[in-house]
């Protein structure tokens, strides 16, 4: 997929002006925040489970090579195959080899972000293989020729009426008079169309929420059941997963599942958690004949042992973007690659390079909500700061920002000079602020004042106010009176 | 020759962790965890005594939009299946696997027509037997095989699942603990944990039941 992260600034301007997008984005806050909080409140052990989940992932990452070895041995013992891919190109080639050997023409797909990361759909089409997305949201955006704008709600940027228009455009056998005004009618239409596709597929592709070393199992968590049908009815099941999906045991996955469902959709448990181990057995009446896992690195081992290692704990629940004021304002596409929101702002520079991804860690007010809700306690704002530091060290910032920071640093290191300067500037600004006591426009800050007024200072600097207050006796504590 | 992708990736992980490939102590830590999985944190509500456990299972399953019925014996199951289909105006057909726990069922007194084996996609109703239940979340655990083909869990629109109250565990960790021995190694090809009927909120975050899987899930607890 084409990377537009370097055009982040332009992307946000387009997004803010897009009325349909802004209408759809209202659903992010409506749909996720309250539900998550309710589910968390109902489980007193939620925070203890967060700590337990973090400890599991930290332990796994410390021993990841050994858990991968154990996992591979179990997959092979159950008749499956594991393929290692250093990067997206290798992963695509491995997939193509599997497909060619099976003369595959159609591939059904459950929701997988790794497929987006390696650009699988476009690649398959170039090679004459038809990919069919089966998740309702993914199906809608595939019709539109778009990419997911959210890691668990891929079509969150689209409104119902737009879906209706798309279905009328692409489902050419639809009668003109057919009512598609309600979401359930659209769902029924998609269900009917996709139903036929599962069994026709030569390969069913899924991602994985977990890979379990104890049993050689891949796990998917879904609500629709499409991923389950994809991997059950395709003649060959291919799992696309990145290396940090490993957990040691079934018990470890059970621990993390408790924080995943609640953080993602506010559910006590997602409807389907499906554990797949190898191909179907001789006595099985259904299931795939072959089972392959493509295990992708694509830059992740380079994060191990660095200040970005904590990011490898991410379980892709989407809570950080659901609570992010920047994501709420511009949506996922503005981030310009696969992973949006705060997790994307940290992961994208690591995977595509800080040169292309440098603007994303700057797309944060550092309000800290992402870290607060992250079930894996990933210090997202801290890691965005690390990226900003790298950006500064590599001289990747625009010149005005660099000059401005340099100027500020000059004064900040000289407190006397700093105080003298501000004790002149602050009263001057008060005077200039006039009776309204605010500025509608400021030189060099036009971008800021375009959307709001800048309040004029009160007339004293903080240090002046502090010194005056120190001379005054302390206010007596207020005592409560009972009536 | 250059390293294979596998060797290169594993080598980088090892190095980033400051470990050497032959580190026996590290290997021992991993082997011990795999042989004796720790239980972790089990929420209080996942640790109830058996009788309360079943009540919680029912409450949680209903909260996830499943319906639940309790029966005194398996002999009453055919009539319950017939009643369920009749009440919902569904055709009197049911598709099921060869689970031995269903071997004694006699549908002849009902009008229900039974087909055996996996679903090809046309069946409206299916009947399965769960291996275990999880009280904490009202979740069913089903495993693949001729006894309960996995396609019956997803293709029909109405899924009826029978479960024994004795198999309802407090937490997922307990369910795995109880089933590991029965499953053996490798574990079955597919294990499904199911909590309520299928759903989607992909269109404007409006929750709809019956996405690609069943629109209705009916749980029958049989003493």
XYZ file of C-alpha atoms in Angstrom:
706
model
C 0.000 0.000 0.000
C 1.147 3.486 -0.787
C 2.615 5.316 2.195
C 1.267 8.839 2.642
C 2.552 9.397 6.193
C 5.017 12.074 4.979
C 1.964 14.046 3.802
C 0.343 13.825 7.244
C -0.176 17.577 7.446
C -2.036 17.710 4.122
C -3.954 14.527 5.034
C -5.289 16.126 8.211
C -6.451 19.233 6.370
C -8.347 17.056 3.890
C -9.798 14.956 6.714
C -11.014 17.954 8.693
C -12.804 19.297 5.621
C -14.436 15.940 4.766
C -18.035 16.215 5.995
C -18.866 12.506 5.560
C -15.761 11.537 7.490
C -16.505 13.967 10.296
C -20.066 12.597 10.529
C -18.746 9.034 10.734
C -16.020 9.815 13.260
C -18.649 10.772 15.828
C -19.284 7.020 16.095
C -15.826 6.387 17.538
C -16.536 8.105 20.830
C -20.143 6.953 20.867
C -19.282 3.353 20.088
C -16.260 2.577 22.186
C -15.459 4.734 25.193
C -18.520 4.189 27.378
C -18.717 0.475 26.576
C -15.112 -0.096 27.554
C -15.502 1.760 30.829
C -18.617 -0.223 31.729
C -16.905 -3.544 31.055
C -13.838 -2.499 33.053
C -15.994 -1.386 36.002
C -17.668 -4.796 36.070
C -14.368 -6.623 36.613
C -12.631 -5.633 39.867
C -9.572 -7.640 38.850
C -9.105 -5.726 35.584
C -5.964 -3.902 36.692
C -4.439 -7.036 38.188
C -5.086 -8.787 34.877
C -3.391 -5.943 33.035
C -0.288 -6.457 35.158
C -0.496 -10.199 34.624
C -0.785 -9.691 30.848
C 2.176 -7.324 30.767
C 4.278 -9.834 32.728
C 3.351 -12.615 30.279
C 4.398 -10.577 27.249
C 7.612 -9.368 28.898
C 8.534 -12.926 29.818
C 7.727 -14.117 26.294
C 9.785 -11.398 24.598
C 12.770 -12.209 26.841
C 12.602 -15.847 25.678
C 11.023 -15.314 22.277
C 13.537 -17.342 20.255
C 12.928 -20.385 22.458
C 9.148 -20.024 22.420
C 9.216 -19.730 18.631
C 11.279 -22.931 18.424
C 8.839 -24.754 20.720
C 5.887 -23.395 18.753
C 7.315 -24.499 15.399
C 7.964 -28.013 16.709
C 4.327 -28.308 17.842
C 2.884 -26.951 14.579
C 4.952 -29.427 12.609
C 3.996 -32.302 14.917
C 0.324 -31.536 14.225
C 0.926 -31.613 10.445
C 1.213 -27.872 9.805
C 4.020 -25.763 8.319
C 5.714 -22.597 9.580
C 7.453 -20.222 7.133
C 9.666 -17.353 8.272
C 9.611 -14.015 6.469
C 12.166 -11.282 7.128
C 10.074 -8.645 5.380
C 6.890 -7.982 3.430
C 8.415 -9.072 0.114
C 9.436 -12.478 1.488
C 6.023 -12.968 3.085
C 4.261 -12.247 -0.211
C 6.514 -14.680 -2.091
C 5.934 -17.432 0.455
C 2.203 -16.896 0.121
C 2.404 -16.973 -3.674
C 4.365 -20.251 -3.578
C 1.682 -21.863 -1.420
C -1.036 -20.522 -3.717
C 0.727 -21.653 -6.917
C 1.204 -25.174 -5.577
C -2.528 -25.365 -4.978
C -3.447 -23.642 -8.278
C -5.373 -21.161 -6.194
C -7.738 -18.749 -7.915
C -9.750 -17.405 -4.997
C -8.634 -16.521 -1.495
C -11.118 -15.678 1.265
C -9.830 -13.552 4.085
C -10.696 -13.007 7.710
C -9.577 -9.729 9.175
C -5.776 -9.482 9.284
C -3.666 -6.374 9.742
C -0.507 -8.243 8.719
C -2.123 -8.713 5.307
C -2.379 -4.911 5.127
C 1.193 -4.554 6.339
C 2.508 -6.760 3.523
C 0.044 -5.392 0.940
C -1.287 -8.845 0.143
C -4.501 -7.966 -1.721
C -2.880 -5.831 -4.410
C -0.121 -8.396 -4.844
C -2.599 -11.252 -5.279
C -4.560 -9.308 -7.875
C -1.342 -8.620 -9.819
C -0.808 -12.366 -9.853
C -4.291 -13.233 -11.071
C -5.629 -14.409 -7.699
C -8.859 -12.925 -6.337
C -8.872 -11.912 -2.661
C -12.291 -11.738 -0.985
C -12.551 -9.944 2.350
C -15.240 -11.540 4.526
C -15.352 -9.297 7.602
C -18.309 -6.949 7.030
C -16.236 -3.792 7.492
C -13.335 -5.139 5.421
C -15.749 -6.240 2.691
C -17.228 -2.738 2.499
C -13.846 -1.053 2.181
C -12.642 -3.626 -0.333
C -15.604 -2.682 -2.549
C -14.582 0.958 -2.181
C -10.920 0.243 -2.933
C -9.873 1.601 0.447
C -7.813 0.446 3.409
C -8.941 0.040 7.031
C -9.055 3.298 8.987
C -9.147 1.516 12.344
C -7.498 -1.725 13.406
C -10.667 -3.373 14.731
C -13.429 -1.331 13.062
C -12.025 -1.004 9.537
C -15.024 0.865 8.087
C -15.598 3.253 10.992
C -15.000 6.168 8.572
C -18.014 5.270 6.432
C -21.698 6.070 6.981
C -24.644 3.732 6.397
C -25.910 5.640 3.371
C -22.492 5.344 1.737
C -22.539 1.558 2.266
C -25.968 1.400 0.662
C -24.700 3.306 -2.372
C -21.683 0.983 -2.656
C -23.818 -2.166 -2.481
C -26.118 -0.834 -5.200
C -23.072 -0.078 -7.335
C -21.351 -3.459 -6.943
C -24.127 -5.990 -6.292
C -25.473 -5.646 -9.797
C -28.172 -8.298 -9.343
C -29.844 -6.170 -6.665
C -33.380 -5.103 -7.554
C -33.779 -1.334 -7.708
C -36.699 -1.337 -5.289
C -34.899 -3.459 -2.692
C -34.931 -1.738 0.699
C -31.421 -1.267 2.089
C -32.084 1.640 4.405
C -31.418 -0.173 7.689
C -28.040 -1.561 8.803
C -29.562 -5.038 9.300
C -30.689 -5.127 5.664
C -27.157 -4.256 4.544
C -25.762 -6.967 6.799
C -28.183 -9.542 5.368
C -27.127 -8.581 1.840
C -23.424 -8.971 2.663
C -24.079 -12.235 4.502
C -25.877 -13.645 1.467
C -23.155 -12.636 -0.981
C -20.244 -13.857 1.155
C -21.894 -17.125 2.176
C -21.220 -18.538 -1.296
C -17.623 -17.428 -1.315
C -16.304 -19.359 1.714
C -16.647 -22.837 0.218
C -15.364 -21.782 -3.220
C -12.095 -20.552 -1.780
C -8.875 -22.395 -2.501
C -7.244 -20.714 0.470
C -8.674 -19.147 3.606
C -6.427 -16.513 5.170
C -6.642 -15.302 8.748
C -4.449 -13.321 11.075
C -3.762 -14.395 14.626
C -4.373 -12.719 17.954
C -2.115 -15.273 19.618
C 0.230 -18.084 18.676
C 0.521 -20.630 21.464
C 3.853 -22.389 21.966
C 2.447 -25.073 24.284
C 0.180 -26.544 21.597
C 1.293 -25.052 18.243
C -2.028 -23.241 17.954
C -3.130 -20.023 16.245
C -5.977 -18.093 17.840
C -8.410 -15.649 16.277
C -10.911 -13.526 18.190
C -14.011 -12.488 16.245
C -17.623 -11.488 16.676
C -19.018 -12.083 13.217
C -17.810 -15.648 12.678
C -16.392 -14.789 9.257
C -12.804 -15.584 10.183
C -13.948 -18.922 11.537
C -15.813 -19.799 8.341
C -12.848 -18.606 6.280
C -10.394 -20.933 7.974
C -12.874 -23.815 8.176
C -14.192 -23.908 4.618
C -11.138 -22.885 2.601
C -9.259 -25.938 1.360
C -6.042 -24.596 2.827
C -5.690 -22.340 5.877
C -2.871 -19.788 5.846
C -2.200 -17.774 9.001
C -0.384 -14.442 8.706
C 1.171 -13.432 12.010
C 4.045 -11.376 13.319
C 6.553 -12.848 15.737
C 5.362 -10.943 18.828
C 2.022 -12.797 18.770
C 3.649 -15.693 20.630
C 2.485 -16.536 24.145
C 3.718 -19.566 26.071
C 0.523 -21.422 26.990
C -3.260 -21.663 26.659
C -3.484 -20.215 30.176
C -1.432 -17.189 29.165
C -3.763 -16.525 26.237
C -6.741 -16.844 28.633
C -5.291 -14.107 30.840
C -4.764 -11.654 27.991
C -8.166 -12.443 26.415
C -9.823 -10.923 29.504
C -8.265 -7.515 28.868
C -8.482 -7.734 25.064
C -12.269 -8.024 24.644
C -12.999 -5.407 27.274
C -10.478 -2.911 25.900
C -11.522 -3.422 22.278
C -15.320 -3.546 22.189
C -16.293 -3.482 25.857
C -17.329 -7.142 25.760
C -16.843 -9.526 28.683
C -15.818 -12.008 26.014
C -15.816 -11.729 22.240
C -18.338 -14.095 20.638
C -15.820 -16.448 19.046
C -12.334 -17.280 20.196
C -11.139 -20.012 17.890
C -8.061 -22.167 18.445
C -6.636 -23.866 15.330
C -3.967 -26.549 15.407
C -2.716 -28.048 12.156
C -4.881 -29.249 9.259
C -8.006 -31.382 9.683
C -7.427 -34.872 11.074
C -8.280 -38.021 9.128
C -11.525 -38.540 11.026
C -12.625 -34.874 10.794
C -15.646 -34.267 8.523
C -14.691 -30.629 7.917
C -11.648 -28.374 8.062
C -8.743 -27.467 5.755
C -6.441 -30.045 4.141
C -3.366 -27.886 4.696
C -2.282 -25.477 7.415
C 0.479 -22.894 6.979
C 1.738 -20.122 9.215
C 3.753 -17.244 7.757
C 5.702 -15.708 10.617
C 6.733 -12.136 9.832
C 9.503 -10.059 11.374
C 9.496 -6.912 9.173
C 11.545 -4.823 11.596
C 10.260 -6.133 14.918
C 13.469 -7.836 16.047
C 15.163 -4.460 15.620
C 12.831 -3.036 18.270
C 13.802 -5.705 20.805
C 16.248 -4.457 23.405
C 15.608 -0.802 22.447
C 13.446 1.942 23.948
C 10.681 0.722 21.617
C 10.555 -2.873 22.882
C 7.444 -2.182 25.008
C 5.513 -1.595 21.779
C 5.859 -5.315 21.009
C 3.412 -6.009 23.858
C 0.598 -4.420 21.804
C -2.403 -6.733 21.369
C -4.123 -4.532 18.738
C -7.266 -3.771 20.758
C -7.626 -0.235 19.384
C -8.331 1.363 22.787
C -5.589 3.971 22.264
C -7.120 5.307 19.046
C -10.651 5.092 20.482
C -9.568 7.506 23.211
C -7.295 9.761 21.134
C -8.462 13.346 20.457
C -6.251 13.495 17.365
C -7.727 10.267 15.957
C -11.238 11.549 16.750
C -10.521 14.657 14.694
C -8.803 13.214 11.614
C -9.592 9.470 11.536
C -7.228 6.677 10.585
C -6.422 7.328 6.918
C -4.643 10.595 7.689
C -1.869 8.609 9.389
C -0.970 7.425 5.920
C -0.160 3.757 6.467
C -1.545 0.606 8.091
C -1.572 1.476 11.794
C -3.309 4.687 12.926
C -3.736 6.441 16.258
C -1.193 6.461 19.070
C -0.063 2.855 18.509
C 0.443 3.710 14.849
C 2.350 6.867 15.736
C 4.851 4.693 17.597
C 4.881 1.588 15.394
C 4.884 3.230 11.954
C 8.277 4.984 12.250
C 9.743 1.685 13.511
C 8.420 -0.279 10.541
C 8.690 2.191 7.637
C 11.516 4.371 9.007
C 11.620 7.612 10.954
C 12.224 9.632 7.768
C 8.770 8.728 6.409
C 6.999 8.363 9.739
C 8.445 11.312 11.637
C 5.305 13.463 11.615
C 3.134 10.838 13.344
C 4.787 10.985 16.803
C 4.171 14.713 16.621
C 0.428 14.141 16.166
C -0.206 14.040 19.877
C -1.278 16.503 22.527
C 0.366 14.202 25.112
C -2.909 14.136 26.998
C -1.969 10.635 28.105
C -5.343 8.958 27.600
C -3.826 6.318 25.317
C -1.410 5.144 27.973
C -4.137 5.299 30.608
C -6.425 2.895 28.715
C -3.755 0.661 27.163
C -4.370 -2.828 28.588
C -0.690 -3.640 28.148
C 0.554 -0.476 29.907
C 2.539 0.609 26.864
C 4.055 4.054 27.555
C 2.908 5.469 24.212
C 3.562 9.186 24.917
C 7.056 8.389 26.210
C 7.853 6.467 23.042
C 6.510 9.274 20.877
C 8.958 11.529 22.717
C 11.758 9.075 21.890
C 10.844 9.396 18.229
C 10.818 13.185 18.480
C 14.283 13.026 20.005
C 15.496 10.870 17.108
C 13.865 13.256 14.684
C 15.775 16.113 16.313
C 19.059 14.219 16.430
C 18.771 13.246 12.773
C 17.961 16.843 11.823
C 14.650 15.829 10.292
C 12.572 18.681 11.698
C 11.497 21.657 9.592
C 13.790 24.675 9.957
C 11.371 27.041 11.791
C 10.739 24.425 14.495
C 14.455 23.884 14.948
C 15.201 27.601 15.102
C 12.336 28.207 17.507
C 13.463 25.425 19.818
C 17.050 26.667 19.678
C 15.939 30.178 20.597
C 13.843 28.908 23.477
C 16.701 26.708 24.715
C 19.024 29.729 24.688
C 16.748 31.628 27.082
C 15.744 28.600 29.146
C 19.364 27.965 30.038
C 19.763 31.587 31.210
C 17.064 32.130 33.884
C 17.927 35.773 34.599
C 17.777 36.731 30.973
C 14.590 34.678 30.550
C 12.878 36.465 33.463
C 13.981 39.879 32.241
C 12.618 39.137 28.779
C 9.246 37.827 29.899
C 8.765 40.585 32.480
C 8.905 42.911 29.502
C 6.847 40.778 27.101
C 4.007 39.870 29.469
C 2.834 43.408 30.368
C 3.284 44.409 26.730
C 1.007 41.566 25.628
C -1.543 42.552 28.262
C -1.566 46.058 26.897
C -1.879 44.853 23.306
C -4.673 42.461 24.287
C -6.855 45.484 24.946
C -10.294 45.302 26.514
C -11.114 41.928 24.972
C -7.995 40.506 26.646
C -7.406 38.072 23.815
C -5.833 37.943 20.370
C -7.717 36.829 17.275
C -4.462 36.679 15.295
C -0.785 36.506 16.215
C 2.290 36.717 13.984
C 4.038 33.325 13.585
C 1.065 31.556 15.202
C -1.538 31.934 12.466
C -2.202 28.196 12.421
C -3.056 28.279 16.091
C -5.218 31.403 16.097
C -7.109 30.299 12.985
C -9.342 28.097 15.155
C -9.268 29.885 18.532
C -8.272 33.105 20.264
C -5.080 33.397 22.226
C -5.781 34.681 25.756
C -3.743 37.721 26.723
C -1.555 37.420 29.857
C -2.905 38.908 33.088
C 0.016 41.326 33.387
C 2.361 39.543 35.791
C 4.722 36.663 35.136
C 4.382 33.484 37.163
C 7.522 34.307 39.168
C 6.217 37.791 39.990
C 2.894 36.385 41.154
C 4.654 33.679 43.146
C 6.895 36.140 44.976
C 3.976 38.374 45.889
C 1.935 35.449 47.152
C 4.832 34.281 49.332
C 4.729 37.548 51.282
C 1.060 36.998 52.103
C -0.128 34.783 54.987
C -1.515 31.402 53.933
C -5.244 31.145 53.421
C -6.872 29.298 56.326
C -8.211 25.883 55.315
C -11.919 25.877 54.690
C -13.878 24.091 57.376
C -17.061 22.248 56.531
C -20.156 23.486 58.338
C -23.001 21.188 59.237
C -26.562 22.412 59.265
C 25.481 -19.506 2.253
C 23.472 -16.833 3.996
C 21.418 -17.663 7.040
C 17.863 -18.806 6.488
C 15.210 -16.258 7.486
C 14.392 -18.441 10.468
C 17.962 -18.628 11.730
C 18.545 -14.927 11.169
C 15.387 -13.924 13.049
C 16.047 -16.262 15.968
C 19.656 -15.129 16.130
C 18.646 -11.466 16.325
C 16.147 -12.183 19.106
C 18.768 -14.093 21.058
C 21.296 -11.293 20.661
C 18.823 -8.527 21.573
C 18.121 -10.404 24.795
C 21.825 -10.695 25.523
C 21.591 -14.476 25.565
C 23.731 -17.175 24.013
C 22.074 -19.913 21.971
C 23.252 -22.687 24.251
C 22.070 -21.077 27.505
C 20.663 -24.059 29.427
C 19.172 -22.049 32.298
C 17.098 -19.995 29.878
C 15.908 -23.123 28.096
C 14.903 -24.665 31.413
C 12.699 -21.673 32.305
C 10.828 -22.091 29.018
C 10.462 -25.860 29.306
C 9.100 -25.584 32.828
C 6.509 -23.006 31.879
C 5.338 -25.091 28.926
C 5.105 -28.246 31.061
C 3.293 -26.555 33.949
C 1.349 -23.516 32.733
C 0.831 -20.998 35.566
C -2.801 -20.110 36.262
C -2.327 -16.362 36.594
C -5.067 -14.144 38.039
C -8.497 -15.776 38.193
C -11.291 -13.261 38.886
C -13.329 -13.970 42.006
C -16.444 -14.630 39.992
C -14.571 -17.360 38.140
C -13.977 -19.241 41.383
C -17.510 -20.028 42.585
C -18.622 -23.415 43.979
C -20.327 -25.702 41.370
C -24.011 -24.833 42.058
C -23.474 -21.058 41.911
C -21.217 -21.589 38.935
C -24.107 -22.900 36.826
C -26.279 -19.941 37.849
C -23.543 -17.507 36.837
C -23.057 -19.373 33.551
C -26.769 -18.936 32.774
C -26.729 -15.259 33.729
C -23.669 -14.470 31.642
C -24.851 -16.468 28.605
C -28.178 -14.634 28.670
C -26.366 -11.310 28.984
C -24.564 -12.275 25.755
C -27.968 -12.778 24.037
C -28.096 -16.584 24.242
C -31.248 -18.302 25.502
C -30.921 -21.029 28.141
C -33.123 -23.945 29.143
C -32.498 -26.504 31.891
C -33.636 -30.121 31.431
C -33.784 -32.937 33.985
C -32.661 -35.635 31.524
C -31.384 -36.153 27.978
C -34.611 -38.068 27.114
C -36.447 -34.725 27.165
C -34.089 -33.190 24.577
C -35.978 -34.132 21.351
C -39.148 -32.480 22.685
C -37.161 -29.398 23.721
C -35.639 -29.157 20.228
C -39.109 -29.542 18.682
C -40.558 -26.884 21.024
C -37.735 -24.437 20.326
C -38.145 -24.730 16.555
C -41.949 -24.556 16.772
C -41.936 -21.465 19.024
C -39.711 -19.622 16.557
C -41.634 -20.706 13.496
C -38.617 -22.565 12.163
C -38.776 -25.624 9.914
C -38.678 -28.861 11.948
C -35.208 -29.943 10.812
C -31.972 -30.391 12.694
C -28.438 -31.227 11.621
C -26.101 -32.994 14.058
C -22.893 -34.989 14.403
C -22.345 -38.490 15.747
C -21.742 -37.536 19.394
C -22.261 -40.703 21.494
C -24.031 -38.606 24.115
C -26.811 -38.168 21.535
C -26.921 -41.887 20.593
C -29.978 -42.635 22.721
C -32.037 -39.710 21.414
C -35.390 -40.663 19.946
C -36.855 -37.978 17.684
C -39.609 -40.301 16.370
C -42.199 -38.912 18.772
C -41.568 -35.414 17.369
C -41.944 -34.093 13.840
C -38.269 -33.103 13.745
C -36.338 -34.406 10.757
C -32.704 -35.203 11.606
C -29.740 -35.093 9.207
C -26.331 -36.364 10.290
C -22.889 -34.978 9.516
C -21.343 -31.596 8.730
C -23.319 -28.726 7.228
C -23.052 -27.924 3.544
C -24.494 -24.487 4.205
C -28.196 -25.088 3.578
C -29.131 -26.290 7.069
C -31.135 -23.826 9.125
C -30.752 -25.504 12.514
C -28.004 -27.492 14.193
C -27.432 -29.409 17.418
C -24.029 -29.784 19.128
C -22.679 -30.995 22.437
C -20.226 -28.761 24.303
C -17.091 -30.163 25.901
C -17.145 -27.615 28.691
C -18.580 -24.309 29.813
C -16.999 -21.217 31.365
C -19.140 -19.634 34.076
C -17.149 -16.391 34.261
C -18.317 -15.326 30.793
C -21.188 -17.697 29.899
C -18.998 -19.310 27.274
C -19.315 -22.718 25.560
C -16.236 -24.761 24.588
C -16.668 -27.031 21.542
C -14.088 -29.152 19.761
C -13.936 -30.412 16.189
C -14.363 -34.011 15.045
C -17.085 -36.297 13.702
C -18.982 -36.035 17.020
C -19.492 -32.309 16.565
C -18.443 -31.005 13.135
C -17.222 -27.408 13.368
C -19.374 -26.309 10.422
C -22.448 -26.870 12.628
C -21.203 -24.096 14.917
C -21.166 -21.478 12.180
C -23.244 -22.220 9.076
C -26.811 -22.789 10.376
C -28.860 -19.805 11.499
C -29.960 -21.375 14.766
C -27.531 -23.299 16.928
C -28.697 -25.461 19.832
C -25.904 -26.573 22.158
C -26.243 -29.139 24.919
C -24.004 -28.944 27.958
C -23.679 -30.958 31.149
C -23.665 -28.839 34.325
C -20.767 -30.911 35.678
C -18.620 -29.687 32.763
C -19.180 -26.011 33.594
C -15.925 -24.696 35.020
C -15.316 -21.372 36.707
C -12.724 -19.896 34.348
C -11.163 -20.564 30.946
C -7.975 -21.777 32.622
C -10.034 -24.425 34.464
C -11.753 -25.534 31.281
C -8.379 -26.031 29.593
C -7.141 -27.803 32.704
C -10.052 -30.224 32.558
C -9.799 -30.832 28.808
C -6.034 -31.116 28.231
C -5.972 -34.802 29.194
C -9.097 -35.686 27.226
C -7.826 -33.868 24.142
C -4.346 -35.412 24.156
C -1.551 -34.197 21.907
C -2.087 -32.648 19.428
C -5.252 -30.980 20.662
C -8.223 -31.125 18.222
C -7.871 -29.213 14.956
C -10.435 -26.600 16.018
C -11.563 -25.523 19.462
C -14.304 -22.927 19.487
C -15.218 -20.912 22.501
C -18.618 -19.365 21.852
C -20.249 -16.571 23.843
C -23.678 -15.722 22.429
C -24.787 -15.555 18.783
C -22.675 -13.934 16.074
C -22.797 -10.141 15.735
C -21.323 -7.102 14.011
C -21.137 -3.394 14.712
C -19.245 -2.519 11.545
C -21.961 -0.221 10.186
C -22.015 2.968 12.265
C -21.292 1.008 15.449
C -24.863 -0.308 15.450
C -24.869 -3.748 17.087
C -26.598 -6.394 14.955
C -27.016 -10.082 15.800
C -26.419 -12.766 13.182
C -23.482 -11.549 11.123
C -21.893 -14.569 9.410
C -22.514 -17.143 12.122
C -25.796 -18.113 13.841
C -28.452 -15.497 14.533
C -29.621 -17.393 17.606
C -27.822 -19.528 20.187
C -29.900 -21.773 22.462
C -28.138 -23.539 25.317
C -29.708 -26.605 26.904
C -28.250 -27.643 30.263
C -28.970 -31.332 30.749
C -28.518 -32.878 34.207
